[in-house]
Short mmCIF file of C-alpha atoms in Angstrom, two decimals:
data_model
loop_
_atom_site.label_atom_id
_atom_site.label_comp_id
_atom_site.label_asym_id
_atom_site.label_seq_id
_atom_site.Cartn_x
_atom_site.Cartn_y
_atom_site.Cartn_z
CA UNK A 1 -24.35 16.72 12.25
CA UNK A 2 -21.19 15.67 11.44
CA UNK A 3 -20.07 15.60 7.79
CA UNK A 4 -17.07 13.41 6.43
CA UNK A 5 -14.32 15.45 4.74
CA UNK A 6 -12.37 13.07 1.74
CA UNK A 7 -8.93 14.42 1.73
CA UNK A 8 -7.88 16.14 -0.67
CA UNK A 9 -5.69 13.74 -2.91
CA UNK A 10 -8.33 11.18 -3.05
CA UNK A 11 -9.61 11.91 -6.23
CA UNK A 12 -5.96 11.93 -7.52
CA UNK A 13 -5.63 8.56 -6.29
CA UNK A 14 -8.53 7.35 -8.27
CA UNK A 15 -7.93 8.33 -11.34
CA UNK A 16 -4.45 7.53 -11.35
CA UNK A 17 -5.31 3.60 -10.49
CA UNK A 18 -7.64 3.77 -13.97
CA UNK A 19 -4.84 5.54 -15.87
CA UNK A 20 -2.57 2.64 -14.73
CA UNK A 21 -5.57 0.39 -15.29
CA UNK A 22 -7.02 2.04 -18.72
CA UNK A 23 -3.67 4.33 -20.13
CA UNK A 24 -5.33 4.80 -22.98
CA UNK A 25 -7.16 7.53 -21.29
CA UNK A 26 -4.37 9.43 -20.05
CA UNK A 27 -4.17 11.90 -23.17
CA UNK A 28 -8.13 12.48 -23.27
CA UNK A 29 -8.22 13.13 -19.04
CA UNK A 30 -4.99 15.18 -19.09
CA UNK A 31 -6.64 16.78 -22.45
CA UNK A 32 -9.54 18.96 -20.30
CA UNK A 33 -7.87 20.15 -16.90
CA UNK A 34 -11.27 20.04 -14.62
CA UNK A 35 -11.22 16.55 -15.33
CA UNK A 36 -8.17 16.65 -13.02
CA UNK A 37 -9.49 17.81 -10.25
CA UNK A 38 -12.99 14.84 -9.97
CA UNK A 39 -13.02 11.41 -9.93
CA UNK A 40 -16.69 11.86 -10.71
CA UNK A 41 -16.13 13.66 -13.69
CA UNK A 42 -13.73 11.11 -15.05
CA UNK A 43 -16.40 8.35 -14.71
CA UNK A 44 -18.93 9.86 -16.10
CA UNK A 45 -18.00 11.70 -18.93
CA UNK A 46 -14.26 9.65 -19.78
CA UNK A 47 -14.74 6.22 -19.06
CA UNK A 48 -18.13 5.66 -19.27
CA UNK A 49 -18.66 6.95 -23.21
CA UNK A 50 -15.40 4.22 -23.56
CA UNK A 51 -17.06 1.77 -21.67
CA UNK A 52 -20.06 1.66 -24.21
CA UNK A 53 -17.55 1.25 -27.06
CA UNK A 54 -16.01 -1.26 -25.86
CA UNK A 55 -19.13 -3.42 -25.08
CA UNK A 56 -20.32 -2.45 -28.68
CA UNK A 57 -17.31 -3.45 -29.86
CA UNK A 58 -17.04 -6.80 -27.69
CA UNK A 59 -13.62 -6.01 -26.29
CA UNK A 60 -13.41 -8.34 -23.46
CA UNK A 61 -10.01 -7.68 -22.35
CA UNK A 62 -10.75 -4.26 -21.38
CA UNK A 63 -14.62 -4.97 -19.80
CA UNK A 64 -12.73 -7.57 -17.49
CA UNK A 65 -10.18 -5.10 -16.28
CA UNK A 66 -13.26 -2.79 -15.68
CA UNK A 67 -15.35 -5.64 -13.80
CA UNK A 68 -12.49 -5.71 -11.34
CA UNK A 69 -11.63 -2.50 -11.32
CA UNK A 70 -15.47 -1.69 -10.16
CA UNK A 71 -15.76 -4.54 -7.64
CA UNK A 72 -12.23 -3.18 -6.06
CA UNK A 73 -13.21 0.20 -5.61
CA UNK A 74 -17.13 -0.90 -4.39
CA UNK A 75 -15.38 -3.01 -2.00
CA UNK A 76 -12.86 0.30 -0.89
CA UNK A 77 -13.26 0.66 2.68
CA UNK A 78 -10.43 3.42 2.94
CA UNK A 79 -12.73 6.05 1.81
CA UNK A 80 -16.88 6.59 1.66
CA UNK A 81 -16.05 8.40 -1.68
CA UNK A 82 -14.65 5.78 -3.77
CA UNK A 83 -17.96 3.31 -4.00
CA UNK A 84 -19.54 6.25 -4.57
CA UNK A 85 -18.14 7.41 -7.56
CA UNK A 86 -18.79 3.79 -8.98
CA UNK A 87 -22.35 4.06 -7.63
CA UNK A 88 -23.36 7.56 -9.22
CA UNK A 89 -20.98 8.12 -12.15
CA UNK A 90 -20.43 4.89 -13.08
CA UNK A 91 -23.77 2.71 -12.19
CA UNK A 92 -26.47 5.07 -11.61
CA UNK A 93 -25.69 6.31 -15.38
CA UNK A 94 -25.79 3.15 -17.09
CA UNK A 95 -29.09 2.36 -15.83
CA UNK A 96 -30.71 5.54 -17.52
CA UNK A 97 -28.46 4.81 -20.60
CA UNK A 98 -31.43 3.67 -23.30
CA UNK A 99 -30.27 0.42 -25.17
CA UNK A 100 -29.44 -3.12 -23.87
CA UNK A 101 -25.91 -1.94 -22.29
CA UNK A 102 -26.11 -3.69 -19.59
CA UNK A 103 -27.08 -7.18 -20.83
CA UNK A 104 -23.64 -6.60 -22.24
CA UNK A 105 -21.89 -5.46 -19.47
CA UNK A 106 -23.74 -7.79 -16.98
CA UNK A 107 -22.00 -10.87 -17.66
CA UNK A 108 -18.58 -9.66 -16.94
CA UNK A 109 -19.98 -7.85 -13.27
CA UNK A 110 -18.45 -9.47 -10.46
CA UNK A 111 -21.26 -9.75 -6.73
CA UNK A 112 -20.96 -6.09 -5.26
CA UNK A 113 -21.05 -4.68 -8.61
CA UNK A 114 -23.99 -6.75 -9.57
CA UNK A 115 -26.06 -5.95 -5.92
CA UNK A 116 -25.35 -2.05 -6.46
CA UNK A 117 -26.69 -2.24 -9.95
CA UNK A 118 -29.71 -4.18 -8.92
CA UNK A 119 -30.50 -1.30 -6.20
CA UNK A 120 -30.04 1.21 -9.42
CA UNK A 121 -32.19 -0.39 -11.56
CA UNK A 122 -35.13 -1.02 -8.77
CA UNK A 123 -35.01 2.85 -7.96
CA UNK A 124 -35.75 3.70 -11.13
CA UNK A 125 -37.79 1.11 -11.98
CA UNK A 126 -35.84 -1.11 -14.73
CA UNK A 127 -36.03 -5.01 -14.98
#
């Protein structure tokens, strides 16, 4: 079997595009240095603890920017890895988040985002 390799600056690429996106988060990814090195890592333990603030905290601006920053990178057809992140750091976690997150965050969801949390939600069962 064959295996894909993602080369090696990919992740780099990622999470510079949300530091452009979100620079907020520059200090607090720069802050632990593994963070660096995983776009996964970013997602799920950077943006996605911001990402419930801000829907908390109704801040529309920013859950726009992160609508079409997840539809763009769903959509990514220059790498396998880059939906991916979205899909397990990003989507796959905020279906097992308790709470009503994602009647929050649902409105703002753009098609691809929507049909990839749909799949999350009937895997593990949520309505």
């Amino acid at each position: 079997m064959d295996y894909y390799i993602a080369p090696a600056e990919w992740d780099d690429e990622i999470i510079d595009h949300l530091i452009d996106i979100f620079p907020e988060l520059e200090d607090e990814i720069n802050e632990e240095i593994y963070y660096n090195f995983s776009a996964y890592l970013v997602f799920d333990m950077i943006l996605f603890p911001r990402v419930l603030e801000w829907a908390e905290n109704n801040q529309t601006e920013k859950l726009k920017k992160l609508s079409d920053l997840l539809e763009e990178m769903l959509l990514s057809t220059d790498n396998i890895w880059i939906p991916n992140v979205v899909e397990v750091s990003f989507l796959e976690a905020l279906v097992l988040e308790d709470g009503d997150i994602i009647s929050k965050l649902r409105p703002y969801f753009h098609t691809q985002t929507l049909k990839s949390l749909r799949y999350w939600m009937n895997r593990y069962g949520k309505q």
